[in-house]
Amino acid sequence: MKLWLAPYAPNPRRVTMFLAEKGIGEEIEKTVLALPEGEQRQDAFREKSPLGQVPCLELGDGRILTESRAICTYLESLYPEPNLMGRDGFERAEIEMWDRRAELMFSMPLMLWVRHGSPLLGKVELNQNAAVADYYRDGAMRMAVWFDGLLKARPFIAGDRFTSADITVLAGMDFAKMMRWRPGEELPHLKAWRARMAERPCGQTPP
Ligand SMILES: N[C@@H](CCC(=O)N[C@@H](CS)C(=O)NCC(=O)O)C(=O)O
């Protein structure tokens, strides 16, 4: 299998963190694209990933998957242990619920804040808009408070064990370092969770 990714890109990092937690990071061939140079928009790559986005996974038989969560779902089926996405129907749905909340309401707003607000992303987000950056920052900060409250009563995003939902939150939060944001004393539970994540295989993966 081949995986296309890019440095500092949070969605491919969801996959590399997932691989790290499975302990199979070395088993997949990786190709690194330079997003600021527009390599993701070149025809050869678009034939694989029509939206010109990473991550992109190509199987040995040439079949392609894009979308970070879909790639993780497939990898979970190949490498079921340690389980990161649920063991039975209810648990799978519950983890998906938390993963989608994490992605849609927190990590994606964080990513859009960075895309629209960081001068370093000007060659990737070609329509940067400061008002859009502010809008998503405010939404993400409201959700940071919500997740902080959640983590007061549980050790992980989806409950009492580490899952793909933790990876999704971590990917967004680490990307937001580009805006010099990280949870501080005002978000003690999110800050403590981040410190725990740093000790895990996912926390050791390069940005
Ligand atoms: N929903 C997709 C989003 C993929 C995505 O936005 N990838 C970014 C990097 S994090 C990208 O390839 N951007 C290239 C561009 O915008 O030109 C996923 O979860 O994989």
XYZ file of C-alpha atoms in Angstrom, residues 11 14 69 94-111 139-140 143-144 146-147 150 156-158 163-173 190 193:
44
model
C -5.718 15.168 7.843
C -4.741 11.538 11.411
C -11.553 8.599 8.353
C -20.648 5.709 19.597
C -17.008 6.258 18.604
C -18.137 7.531 15.209
C -20.468 9.963 16.988
C -17.563 11.381 19.011
C -15.240 11.325 16.023
C -17.719 13.298 13.917
C -18.305 15.824 16.710
C -14.547 16.141 17.107
C -14.015 16.625 13.384
C -16.982 18.763 12.377
C -17.269 20.964 15.451
C -13.694 21.317 16.683
C -10.875 20.110 14.457
C -12.291 21.355 11.175
C -12.962 24.850 12.600
C -9.399 24.843 13.984
C -8.058 23.824 10.560
C -16.399 28.491 17.067
C -13.398 26.322 17.854
C -15.893 23.871 21.504
C -12.543 23.838 23.339
C -17.027 22.139 25.787
C -14.377 19.439 25.329
C -16.134 16.661 28.875
C -10.572 10.183 26.589
C -12.811 11.904 24.060
C -15.111 8.925 23.481
C -9.973 5.842 20.135
C -9.863 7.473 16.729
C -11.800 10.406 18.226
C -8.725 11.325 20.303
C -6.636 11.291 17.131
C -9.079 13.629 15.404
C -8.956 16.175 18.225
C -5.184 15.952 18.497
C -4.696 16.536 14.769
C -6.733 19.738 14.864
C -5.187 21.012 18.079
C -7.907 19.660 27.735
C -5.371 15.344 28.036
